[in-house]
Amino acid sequence: MNIFKSVDSIRSSCLACRQNGRTIALVPTMGYLHSGHLSLIEMARKVADIVIVSIYVNPAQFGPGEDLSRYPRDPERDIELCRNSAVDMVFMPDDAEIYLSGHSVFVNEDVMSKVLCGRTRPVHFKGVLTIVAKLFNIIQPDFAVFGQKDAQQARLIQKMVADLNIPVSIILAPIVRDVDGLALSSRNVYLSAEERERALAIHRALFSALALYRSGERDTGKLKNHVLNIIEHSQPNLIDYIEILDNERFVDVKTITSTALLAVAVKYGKTRLIDNISLSPAEGME
Amino acid sequence: MNIFKSVDSIRSSCLACRQNGRTIALVPTMGYLHSGHLSLIEMARKVADIVIVSIYVNPAQFGPGEDLSRYPRDPERDIELCRNSAVDMVFMPDDAEIYLSGHSVFVNEDVMSKVLCGRTRPVHFKGVLTIVAKLFNIIQPDFAVFGQKDAQQARLIQKMVADLNIPVSIILAPIVRDVDGLALSSRNVYLSAEERERALAIHRALFSALALYRSGERDTGKLKNHVLNIIEHSQPNLIDYIEILDNERFVDVKTITSTALLAVAVKYGKTRLIDNISLSPAEGME
C-alpha cells in the first residue's frame, strides 16, 4: 500500500493505473476510521480494481465555532486499518497541499444545501462539495463511495455530479450501526457513556417511525411527532431538526407517496449527531 | 468533421480518442465565430491531435436585462468556418442538454470575479465558470484555449483550474484586432458605423498608454487619466471602468512594478465593449 502526500505524486500513480486499464474507486474520508468507513472500502473493492482512501480533515467544511480543532485524528491507526483492508493507495495531503494561498474558487449548491444541516451549518456543504470536486479532479476515479449516514452530503454530491457532468459514478453505502444501534461516526468518541446511552433514543425513534409508516401512517406531521416524543424523553441538549423530505428533491413532504427521508440532528452534551432512515414500503436503504 | 448535440455522444467520441492515445484541445465559444476564434482554433491545432469547438450561448452567464435574447447566432456559418479550419468535432448542445431541470450547482470565484466586469455583471462569471467546468468534465480535454480579450474570464478560468485541481492546461491566445484596430468580438455586429468609428478610441487609448508606460510612466493614476481623456473625446455613452490591476491577483496597483493589466469597458450606443492591454517592459501579450 502506497501513501501519498502530494497531489502530483498520487495523480501520476492514478494516471499509470488508468493507462493500464485499471478502474479506480475512491473513498473520501476525514480519517479516524471506523467500521462504517471499512464498509465503504469493501464496497469500493467490489466495483473497481484499485481502491484509494483519502484522509483529510477539510477545514473548509467547518464553520467558525465548530469542532475543526478538536476533530479526532489518528493517522497511524487509519493507515493500519487501510493496510488491513487491502487498500491500494492512501492520499493524506496537508492543508497547504490542498488549499493554495488565496484559494477563492468554490462549488456551491443553491437549493438542497439550504435545508437540514445547511440551516445551522451555512458553509458546510460549500466546503464538502469543493473538496470532493478537488479530490475527483486529482484522482479521476471511476467510482466514489459515500455513506448514507451523511444523507444530505450524499445527495448533494450526486447533484453536483449530475449538474457539473462529473464523470464519476457515485455509490451510496448503507449506514453501519454499533451493536447498541448508534450510527457509527468519528464524532461518537466525543460522547460520555451517559450521553451515549441517551443518544440511543435516536435510532429507536427512527426505526419506530419506520414501523409506524409501514403500518400505514403517511402523515409526516404525525410521524415527526412520534420521533420527537421518543427523542425528547432522552433529554437531548438540543434538537436541531426532525424532518421528512422527498428523497430526491429534499423538499418537505406532508403526505408520503413515494420514498421519503426521515432525518434528524440532535445534540447530547456538546456533540451533534445526525442519523436518518428511508421511509419506503419495501426494505429501504437501511 | 462530426457535429454532436448530446453530452453522451461527444463523451464517447472523446473517450475513444483518449483510448487511442490522442490528445484533445477544446475551444469553448458562444458561436458567431470570427477571426479571433479562428486564431484560438489554430493554436489548439498546434498543441493537440484533436480539436473540438463548443458552440453554446450559455444563458447562465447573462444577467437580467443583458443581451441573451439578441446575442448574434449563425450556426450554419459557424459549422462552415469550423469545417474550413479542420476542426475535428463541434459540440452544439441545446439548453435542455446542458441545464437539467432544477440545476442548482455552480462554481463561484469569490475575489477576482468581483472587480472589473464583475461589478456590473454580478452573475456573469458564476455562469462562465460553471459552463467551463461542465465542458471540461464532458470533453475532458488536455488543453483548452481562451482569448486574452476576455482577460478577466481567462484569469478566472486559470484560477478555477488551479483551485479545483482540474487536469486541463489553459492556453491564452492574444487579442485579434480588425484592420481598424477594434478588438474582434461577436458583439461588434451591434455597432452602427458611426458608433464603431467612435469605438476606435479604445484601442488608440490602450496603445497610447502602453507607449507612455514604456516611456517611463509608472503612476497608474496618470496612465488611467491618459486613457480616460482619449476615450472621453470619443463621446462614449458610458465608461464602465478604466482599471490597472496586478496581472496575477487582479488587485489595484498604484505604481507599476511588475506586469500590469490595463482593462477598459466602454459603451457606445447600447453596445458594451471590453478591451485590454498588458503593461510590461518587454513585448506584452499583445
Coordinates of C-alpha atoms in Angstrom, one line a residue:
Chain A
M1 CA 0.0 0.0 0.0
N2 CA 1.4 3.4 -1.0
I3 CA 0.8 6.5 1.0
F4 CA 0.8 9.8 -1.0
K5 CA 1.1 13.3 0.5
S6 CA 1.3 15.3 -2.7
V7 CA -1.3 15.9 -5.5
D8 CA 1.3 15.4 -8.2
S9 CA 2.5 12.0 -6.9
I10 CA -0.9 10.4 -6.5
R11 CA -2.0 12.0 -9.8
S12 CA 0.8 10.2 -11.7
S13 CA 0.1 6.9 -9.9
C14 CA -3.6 7.2 -10.9
L15 CA -2.6 8.0 -14.4
A16 CA -0.5 4.9 -14.6
C17 CA -3.4 2.8 -13.3
R18 CA -5.7 4.2 -15.9
Q19 CA -3.2 3.7 -18.7
N20 CA -3.0 0.0 -17.6
G21 CA -6.8 -0.2 -18.0
R22 CA -7.5 -0.5 -14.2
T23 CA -10.5 1.1 -12.7
I24 CA -10.3 3.2 -9.6
A25 CA -12.7 3.6 -6.7
L26 CA -12.2 6.5 -4.2
V27 CA -13.4 6.5 -0.6
P28 CA -13.1 10.1 0.7
T29 CA -12.8 10.3 4.5
M30 CA -11.8 12.7 7.2
G31 CA -9.9 9.8 8.9
Y32 CA -10.4 8.4 12.4
L33 CA -11.8 5.4 10.5
H34 CA -14.5 3.1 11.9
S35 CA -16.4 0.1 10.6
G36 CA -18.6 2.4 8.6
H37 CA -15.6 3.5 6.6
L38 CA -14.5 0.0 6.3
S39 CA -17.8 -1.0 4.7
L40 CA -17.3 1.8 2.2
I41 CA -13.8 0.3 1.4
E42 CA -15.4 -3.1 0.9
M43 CA -17.9 -1.7 -1.4
A44 CA -15.2 0.1 -3.4
R45 CA -13.2 -3.2 -3.7
K46 CA -16.3 -4.9 -5.2
V47 CA -16.6 -2.4 -8.1
A48 CA -13.0 -1.4 -9.0
D49 CA -9.5 -2.7 -9.5
I50 CA -7.8 -0.1 -7.3
V51 CA -9.2 1.3 -4.0
I52 CA -7.9 4.7 -2.9
V53 CA -8.8 6.1 0.5
S54 CA -8.3 9.9 1.1
I55 CA -7.8 11.0 4.6
Y56 CA -8.1 14.7 5.0
V57 CA -9.9 16.8 7.7
N58 CA -11.2 19.5 5.3
P59 CA -11.1 22.9 7.1
A60 CA -13.4 24.5 4.5
Q61 CA -16.4 22.4 5.7
F62 CA -16.2 23.5 9.3
G63 CA -17.8 26.8 10.3
P64 CA -16.5 29.2 13.0
G65 CA -17.0 27.7 16.4
E66 CA -17.4 24.1 15.0
D67 CA -15.1 21.3 16.0
L68 CA -12.3 21.6 13.5
S69 CA -9.5 21.9 16.1
R70 CA -10.7 19.0 18.2
Y71 CA -11.9 16.7 15.4
P72 CA -10.4 13.3 16.3
R73 CA -7.3 12.2 14.4
D74 CA -5.2 9.1 14.5
P75 CA -3.3 8.8 11.2
E76 CA -1.2 5.8 12.2
R77 CA -4.2 3.8 13.2
D78 CA -6.0 4.9 10.0
I79 CA -3.1 3.7 7.9
E80 CA -3.0 0.4 9.7
L81 CA -6.8 -0.1 9.1
C82 CA -6.3 0.7 5.4
R83 CA -3.5 -1.7 5.1
N84 CA -5.6 -4.5 6.8
S85 CA -8.4 -3.7 4.4
A86 CA -6.1 -4.2 1.3
V87 CA -6.5 -0.5 0.3
D88 CA -4.1 0.2 -2.6
M89 CA -3.3 3.8 -2.0
V90 CA -3.9 6.3 0.8
F91 CA -3.9 10.0 0.0
M92 CA -3.1 12.1 3.1
P93 CA -2.3 15.7 2.0
D94 CA -1.7 18.5 4.4
D95 CA -3.7 21.8 4.2
A96 CA -1.0 23.7 2.2
E97 CA -1.2 21.0 -0.5
I98 CA -4.9 21.3 -0.8
Y99 CA -5.7 24.9 -0.3
L100 CA -3.2 27.2 -2.1
S101 CA -2.7 30.6 -0.6
G102 CA -5.5 32.8 -1.8
H103 CA -7.8 29.9 -2.7
S104 CA -11.0 31.5 -3.9
V105 CA -13.0 29.1 -6.1
F106 CA -15.7 27.0 -4.5
V107 CA -18.6 24.8 -5.7
N108 CA -22.0 25.7 -4.3
E109 CA -25.4 24.1 -4.4
D110 CA -28.1 26.7 -4.0
V111 CA -31.2 24.8 -3.0
M112 CA -30.9 21.4 -1.3
S113 CA -27.8 22.6 0.7
K114 CA -30.0 25.2 2.5
V115 CA -32.2 22.7 4.4
L116 CA -31.5 20.2 7.2
C117 CA -27.8 20.7 8.3
G118 CA -27.4 23.6 5.9
R119 CA -29.6 25.8 8.2
T120 CA -27.2 25.7 11.1
R121 CA -24.0 25.0 9.1
P122 CA -24.2 27.5 6.3
V123 CA -20.6 27.0 4.9
H124 CA -20.5 23.2 5.5
F125 CA -21.7 21.9 2.1
K126 CA -19.8 24.5 0.1
G127 CA -16.7 23.1 1.8
V128 CA -17.8 19.5 1.2
L129 CA -18.6 20.0 -2.5
T130 CA -15.4 21.9 -3.1
I131 CA -13.1 19.2 -1.5
V132 CA -15.0 16.4 -3.2
A133 CA -14.7 18.2 -6.6
K134 CA -11.0 18.6 -6.0
L135 CA -10.4 15.0 -5.0
F136 CA -12.4 13.9 -8.1
N137 CA -10.1 16.1 -10.3
I138 CA -6.9 14.9 -8.6
I139 CA -7.8 11.1 -8.5
Q140 CA -10.2 11.0 -11.5
P141 CA -11.8 7.9 -10.1
D142 CA -14.4 5.8 -11.9
F143 CA -16.4 5.3 -8.7
A144 CA -16.6 7.1 -5.4
V145 CA -18.3 5.6 -2.3
F146 CA -20.1 7.7 0.3
G147 CA -22.1 6.6 3.4
Q148 CA -25.8 7.1 3.6
K149 CA -25.3 8.3 7.2
D150 CA -24.5 11.8 5.8
A151 CA -27.6 11.6 3.6
Q152 CA -27.7 15.3 2.7
Q153 CA -24.0 15.2 1.8
A154 CA -24.5 12.1 -0.4
R155 CA -27.5 13.7 -2.2
L156 CA -25.6 16.9 -2.8
I157 CA -22.6 15.1 -4.2
Q158 CA -25.0 13.2 -6.6
K159 CA -26.5 16.5 -7.6
M160 CA -23.0 18.1 -8.2
V161 CA -22.0 15.1 -10.3
A162 CA -25.2 15.5 -12.4
D163 CA -25.2 19.3 -12.7
L164 CA -21.5 19.6 -13.5
N165 CA -21.3 16.5 -15.6
I166 CA -18.6 15.0 -13.5
P167 CA -17.6 11.6 -15.0
V168 CA -17.7 9.6 -11.7
S169 CA -20.2 7.0 -10.6
I170 CA -21.4 7.7 -7.1
I171 CA -22.1 4.6 -4.9
L172 CA -24.1 5.0 -1.6
A173 CA -23.4 2.6 1.2
P174 CA -26.0 1.9 4.0
I175 CA -25.5 3.2 7.5
V176 CA -23.4 0.9 9.7
R177 CA -24.6 0.9 13.4
D178 CA -22.8 -0.2 16.5
V179 CA -24.2 -3.2 18.4
D180 CA -26.3 -0.8 20.5
G181 CA -27.8 0.8 17.4
L182 CA -25.9 4.1 17.4
A183 CA -25.0 5.1 13.8
L184 CA -21.2 4.9 13.5
S185 CA -19.5 8.3 13.4
S186 CA -16.0 9.6 14.2
R187 CA -17.7 12.1 16.4
N188 CA -19.2 9.4 18.7
V189 CA -15.8 9.5 20.6
Y190 CA -16.9 12.9 22.0
L191 CA -19.9 11.3 23.8
S192 CA -19.7 10.4 27.6
A193 CA -21.1 7.0 28.5
E194 CA -24.2 8.7 29.8
E195 CA -24.7 10.8 26.7
R196 CA -24.2 7.8 24.5
E197 CA -26.9 5.9 26.5
R198 CA -29.3 8.8 25.9
A199 CA -28.3 9.1 22.2
L200 CA -29.7 5.6 21.6
A201 CA -33.1 7.2 21.5
I202 CA -32.3 8.4 18.0
H203 CA -32.2 5.1 16.3
R204 CA -35.1 3.8 18.4
A205 CA -37.1 6.8 17.2
L206 CA -36.2 6.3 13.6
F207 CA -37.0 2.6 13.5
S208 CA -40.2 3.1 15.5
A209 CA -41.3 5.7 12.9
L210 CA -40.4 3.3 10.1
A211 CA -42.6 0.6 11.8
L212 CA -45.4 3.2 12.1
Y213 CA -45.0 4.2 8.5
R214 CA -45.1 0.5 7.4
S215 CA -48.3 0.0 9.5
G216 CA -49.9 2.6 7.2
E217 CA -49.2 6.1 8.6
R218 CA -48.4 8.5 5.8
D219 CA -48.9 11.8 7.6
T220 CA -45.5 13.3 8.2
G221 CA -46.7 15.6 11.0
K222 CA -47.7 12.5 13.0
L223 CA -44.6 10.6 12.1
K224 CA -42.3 13.6 13.1
N225 CA -44.3 14.0 16.4
H226 CA -43.7 10.3 17.1
V227 CA -40.0 10.8 16.6
L228 CA -40.0 14.0 18.6
N229 CA -41.7 12.3 21.6
I230 CA -39.2 9.5 21.8
I231 CA -36.2 11.8 21.4
E232 CA -37.5 14.3 23.9
H233 CA -37.7 11.6 26.5
S234 CA -33.9 11.1 26.2
Q235 CA -33.3 14.7 27.4
P236 CA -31.3 15.9 24.4
N237 CA -29.4 19.1 24.8
L238 CA -30.8 20.4 21.5
I239 CA -33.0 19.0 18.8
D240 CA -31.6 20.7 15.7
Y241 CA -34.2 19.2 13.3
I242 CA -36.6 16.3 12.7
E243 CA -37.6 16.4 9.1
I244 CA -39.3 14.2 6.5
L245 CA -38.3 15.1 2.9
D246 CA -38.8 13.9 -0.6
N247 CA -35.8 11.6 -1.1
E248 CA -34.8 13.1 -4.4
R249 CA -35.5 16.8 -4.2
F250 CA -35.1 17.3 -0.5
V251 CA -38.3 19.3 -0.2
D252 CA -40.8 19.0 2.7
V253 CA -43.5 16.3 2.3
K254 CA -46.9 16.4 4.0
T255 CA -48.2 13.0 3.0
I256 CA -45.8 10.4 1.9
T257 CA -46.5 9.0 -1.5
S258 CA -43.0 7.9 -2.6
T259 CA -39.8 7.1 -0.8
A260 CA -39.1 9.8 1.8
L261 CA -36.1 10.5 4.0
L262 CA -36.6 10.9 7.8
A263 CA -33.6 12.8 9.0
V264 CA -32.6 14.1 12.4
A265 CA -29.9 16.1 14.1
V266 CA -29.7 16.1 17.9
K267 CA -27.2 17.3 20.4
Y268 CA -26.2 15.3 23.5
G269 CA -23.8 17.4 25.6
K270 CA -21.8 19.3 23.0
T271 CA -21.9 16.5 20.5
R272 CA -24.2 16.9 17.5
L273 CA -25.3 13.6 16.0
I274 CA -27.1 13.1 12.7
D275 CA -29.0 10.0 11.6
N276 CA -31.6 9.1 9.1
I277 CA -33.8 6.3 7.7
S278 CA -35.5 5.8 4.4
L279 CA -39.3 5.5 4.7
S280 CA -40.3 3.1 1.9
P281 CA -42.8 0.3 1.7
A282 CA -40.2 -2.3 0.8
E283 CA -36.9 -2.8 2.5
G284 CA -35.3 0.7 2.5
M285 CA -31.6 1.7 2.3
E286 CA -31.2 0.6 5.9
Chain B
M1 CA -16.0 16.8 -39.0
N2 CA -18.6 15.4 -36.6
I3 CA -21.3 17.6 -35.0
F4 CA -22.5 16.4 -31.6
K5 CA -25.7 17.6 -29.9
S6 CA -25.7 15.3 -26.9
V7 CA -23.4 15.0 -23.9
D8 CA -23.3 11.3 -24.1
S9 CA -22.4 11.1 -27.8
I10 CA -19.5 13.6 -27.6
R11 CA -18.3 12.0 -24.4
S12 CA -18.0 8.6 -26.0
S13 CA -16.1 10.0 -29.0
C14 CA -13.7 11.8 -26.7
L15 CA -13.2 8.6 -24.7
A16 CA -12.4 6.7 -27.9
C17 CA -9.8 9.5 -28.8
R18 CA -8.2 9.2 -25.4
Q19 CA -8.1 5.4 -25.6
N20 CA -6.3 5.8 -28.9
G21 CA -3.7 8.0 -27.2
R22 CA -4.8 11.1 -28.9
T23 CA -4.7 14.4 -27.1
I24 CA -7.7 16.8 -27.2
A25 CA -7.8 20.6 -27.3
L26 CA -11.1 22.4 -26.6
V27 CA -12.0 25.8 -27.8
P28 CA -15.2 26.9 -26.0
T29 CA -17.2 29.6 -27.8
M30 CA -20.6 31.1 -27.9
G31 CA -20.6 30.9 -31.7
Y32 CA -20.9 33.7 -34.3
L33 CA -17.3 32.9 -34.9
H34 CA -14.8 35.5 -36.1
S35 CA -11.0 35.6 -36.8
G36 CA -10.3 35.8 -33.1
H37 CA -12.0 32.4 -32.6
L38 CA -10.1 31.0 -35.6
S39 CA -6.8 32.0 -34.1
L40 CA -7.8 30.0 -31.0
I41 CA -8.6 27.0 -33.2
E42 CA -5.2 27.4 -34.9
M43 CA -3.5 27.5 -31.5
A44 CA -5.5 24.4 -30.4
R45 CA -4.3 22.6 -33.6
K46 CA -0.7 23.2 -32.7
V47 CA -0.9 21.6 -29.3
A48 CA -3.2 18.6 -29.7
D49 CA -4.2 15.8 -32.1
I50 CA -7.9 16.5 -31.9
V51 CA -9.6 20.0 -31.9
I52 CA -13.1 20.4 -30.5
V53 CA -15.0 23.6 -30.7
S54 CA -18.0 24.0 -28.5
I55 CA -20.7 26.4 -29.6
Y56 CA -23.2 27.3 -26.9
V57 CA -24.7 30.6 -25.9
N58 CA -24.7 30.0 -22.1
P59 CA -27.8 31.6 -20.5
A60 CA -26.3 31.3 -17.0
Q61 CA -23.7 34.0 -17.8
F62 CA -26.2 36.6 -18.9
G63 CA -27.8 38.7 -16.2
P64 CA -31.4 40.0 -16.3
G65 CA -31.6 42.8 -19.0
E66 CA -28.4 41.7 -20.7
D67 CA -28.3 40.7 -24.4
L68 CA -29.0 37.0 -24.2
S69 CA -32.1 37.1 -26.4
R70 CA -30.4 39.2 -29.1
Y71 CA -26.9 37.6 -28.9
P72 CA -25.9 37.1 -32.5
R73 CA -26.2 33.5 -33.8
D74 CA -25.4 31.8 -37.1
P75 CA -24.9 28.1 -36.5
E76 CA -24.6 27.2 -40.2
R77 CA -21.9 29.7 -40.9
D78 CA -20.1 28.6 -37.7
I79 CA -20.1 25.0 -38.8
E80 CA -18.8 26.0 -42.2
L81 CA -16.0 28.0 -40.6
C82 CA -15.1 25.1 -38.3
R83 CA -15.1 22.7 -41.3
N84 CA -12.7 25.1 -43.2
S85 CA -10.5 25.3 -40.1
A86 CA -10.2 21.5 -40.0
V87 CA -11.9 21.2 -36.6
D88 CA -12.5 17.6 -35.7
M89 CA -15.6 17.8 -33.7
V90 CA -18.2 20.5 -32.9
F91 CA -20.3 20.3 -29.8
M92 CA -23.6 22.2 -30.2
P93 CA -25.9 21.2 -27.4
D94 CA -29.2 22.9 -26.7
D95 CA -30.2 24.4 -23.3
A96 CA -32.1 21.3 -22.1
E97 CA -29.0 19.1 -22.7
I98 CA -26.8 21.4 -20.6
Y99 CA -29.0 22.6 -17.8
L100 CA -31.2 19.9 -16.4
S101 CA -34.4 21.0 -14.8
G102 CA -33.6 22.1 -11.3
H103 CA -29.9 22.8 -12.0
S104 CA -28.6 24.1 -8.7
V105 CA -24.8 23.6 -8.6
F106 CA -22.5 26.4 -9.6
V107 CA -18.8 27.2 -9.5
N108 CA -18.0 30.6 -7.9
E109 CA -14.9 32.6 -7.5
D110 CA -15.1 34.9 -4.5
V111 CA -12.5 37.6 -5.1
M112 CA -11.2 38.3 -8.6
S113 CA -14.7 37.9 -10.0
K114 CA -15.9 40.9 -8.0
V115 CA -13.8 43.5 -9.8
L116 CA -13.9 44.9 -13.4
C117 CA -16.9 43.3 -15.3
G118 CA -18.0 41.6 -12.0
R119 CA -19.1 44.9 -10.6
T120 CA -21.8 45.4 -13.2
R121 CA -22.3 41.8 -14.2
P122 CA -22.7 40.1 -10.8
V123 CA -23.8 36.6 -12.1
H124 CA -21.6 36.6 -15.2
F125 CA -18.5 34.8 -14.0
K126 CA -20.5 32.3 -12.0
G127 CA -22.2 31.3 -15.3
V128 CA -18.9 31.3 -17.1
L129 CA -17.0 29.1 -14.6
T130 CA -20.0 26.7 -14.3
I131 CA -20.3 26.2 -18.1
V132 CA -16.5 25.8 -18.5
A133 CA -16.3 23.3 -15.6
K134 CA -19.1 21.4 -17.3
L135 CA -17.5 21.4 -20.7
F136 CA -14.2 20.3 -19.1
N137 CA -16.0 17.4 -17.4
I138 CA -17.8 16.4 -20.6
I139 CA -14.9 16.6 -23.0
Q140 CA -12.0 16.0 -20.6
P141 CA -9.6 17.9 -22.9
D142 CA -5.8 18.0 -22.3
F143 CA -5.8 21.7 -23.4
A144 CA -8.3 24.5 -23.6
V145 CA -7.7 27.7 -25.4
F146 CA -9.2 31.1 -24.4
G147 CA -8.7 34.6 -25.8
Q148 CA -7.0 37.3 -23.9
K149 CA -9.7 39.7 -25.0
D150 CA -11.8 38.4 -22.1
A151 CA -8.8 38.9 -19.7
Q152 CA -10.8 38.5 -16.5
Q153 CA -12.6 35.4 -17.8
A154 CA -9.3 33.9 -18.8
R155 CA -7.7 34.7 -15.4
L156 CA -10.7 33.3 -13.5
I157 CA -10.6 30.1 -15.5
Q158 CA -6.9 29.7 -14.7
K159 CA -7.8 30.3 -11.1
M160 CA -10.6 27.7 -11.2
V161 CA -8.2 25.2 -12.8
A162 CA -5.6 25.8 -10.0
D163 CA -8.0 25.9 -7.1
L164 CA -10.1 22.9 -8.1
N165 CA -7.1 20.9 -9.4
I166 CA -8.8 20.5 -12.8
P167 CA -6.4 18.4 -15.1
V168 CA -6.6 20.8 -18.1
S169 CA -3.8 23.0 -19.4
I170 CA -5.1 26.5 -20.2
I171 CA -3.7 28.3 -23.2
L172 CA -4.2 32.0 -23.6
A173 CA -4.3 33.5 -27.1
P174 CA -3.5 37.1 -27.9
I175 CA -6.3 39.6 -28.9
V176 CA -7.0 39.7 -32.6
R177 CA -7.9 43.1 -33.9
D178 CA -9.7 44.2 -37.0
V179 CA -7.7 46.2 -39.6
D180 CA -9.0 49.4 -37.9
G181 CA -7.8 48.2 -34.5
L182 CA -11.1 47.3 -32.9
A183 CA -10.7 44.1 -30.9
L184 CA -12.7 41.3 -32.5
S185 CA -15.9 40.4 -30.7
S186 CA -19.2 38.8 -31.8
R187 CA -20.9 41.9 -30.2
N188 CA -19.2 44.3 -32.7
V189 CA -22.1 43.5 -35.0
Y190 CA -24.3 45.5 -32.7
L191 CA -22.4 48.7 -33.5
S192 CA -23.6 51.3 -36.1
A193 CA -20.9 52.5 -38.5
E194 CA -20.8 55.8 -36.5
E195 CA -20.5 54.0 -33.1
R196 CA -17.8 51.8 -34.5
E197 CA -15.8 54.8 -35.6
R198 CA -16.0 56.3 -32.2
A199 CA -15.1 52.9 -30.5
L200 CA -11.7 53.0 -32.2
A201 CA -10.7 55.4 -29.4
I202 CA -10.5 52.4 -27.1
H203 CA -7.5 50.7 -28.8
R204 CA -5.9 54.1 -29.5
A205 CA -6.1 54.9 -25.8
L206 CA -4.7 51.5 -24.8
F207 CA -1.7 51.6 -27.1
S208 CA -1.1 55.2 -26.3
A209 CA -1.0 54.3 -22.6
L210 CA 1.4 51.5 -23.4
A211 CA 3.7 53.9 -25.1
L212 CA 3.5 56.3 -22.1
Y213 CA 4.3 53.4 -19.8
R214 CA 7.2 52.3 -21.9
S215 CA 8.5 55.9 -21.9
G216 CA 8.8 55.5 -18.1
E217 CA 5.4 56.4 -16.6
R218 CA 4.6 54.1 -13.7
D219 CA 1.9 56.1 -11.9
T220 CA -1.4 54.3 -12.7
G221 CA -3.4 57.4 -11.8
K222 CA -1.7 59.3 -14.6
L223 CA -1.9 56.3 -17.0
K224 CA -5.7 55.9 -16.4
N225 CA -6.3 59.6 -16.8
H226 CA -4.5 59.5 -20.1
V227 CA -6.8 56.7 -21.2
L228 CA -9.8 58.5 -19.9
N229 CA -9.0 61.7 -21.8
I230 CA -8.7 59.8 -25.1
I231 CA -11.9 57.8 -24.6
E232 CA -13.9 60.8 -23.4
H233 CA -13.1 62.6 -26.6
S234 CA -14.9 59.8 -28.5
Q235 CA -18.2 60.6 -26.7
P236 CA -18.9 57.2 -25.3
N237 CA -22.3 56.5 -23.9
L238 CA -20.9 55.1 -20.7
I239 CA -17.4 54.4 -19.4
D240 CA -17.9 51.4 -17.2
Y241 CA -14.3 51.1 -16.0
I242 CA -10.7 52.0 -16.8
E243 CA -8.6 50.0 -14.4
I244 CA -4.9 49.0 -14.0
L245 CA -4.5 45.8 -12.0
D246 CA -1.9 43.4 -11.0
N247 CA -1.9 40.8 -13.7
E248 CA -1.9 37.8 -11.4
R249 CA -4.1 38.8 -8.4
F250 CA -6.3 41.4 -10.1
V251 CA -5.9 43.9 -7.3
D252 CA -5.5 47.7 -7.9
V253 CA -1.9 48.9 -8.5
K254 CA -0.8 52.5 -7.7
T255 CA 2.7 52.2 -9.1
I256 CA 3.6 49.6 -11.6
T257 CA 6.5 47.4 -10.6
S258 CA 5.6 44.1 -12.5
T259 CA 3.4 43.3 -15.4
A260 CA 0.0 45.1 -15.0
L261 CA -3.2 44.7 -16.9
L262 CA -4.9 47.9 -18.3
A263 CA -8.5 46.9 -18.9
V264 CA -11.5 49.0 -20.0
A265 CA -15.2 48.6 -20.6
V266 CA -17.0 51.3 -22.5
K267 CA -20.4 51.6 -24.1
Y268 CA -21.1 53.1 -27.5
G269 CA -24.8 53.2 -28.1
K270 CA -26.2 50.2 -26.3
T271 CA -23.1 48.1 -27.0
R272 CA -20.7 47.4 -24.2
L273 CA -17.1 46.7 -25.5
I274 CA -14.2 45.4 -23.4
D275 CA -10.6 45.6 -24.3
N276 CA -7.2 45.4 -22.5
I277 CA -3.5 45.6 -22.9
S278 CA -0.6 44.2 -20.9
L279 CA 1.7 46.9 -19.5
S280 CA 5.1 45.3 -19.4
P281 CA 8.6 46.5 -20.3
A282 CA 9.2 43.8 -22.9
E283 CA 6.7 42.8 -25.6
G284 CA 3.5 42.0 -23.8
M285 CA 0.7 39.5 -24.6
E286 CA -0.4 41.8 -27.4

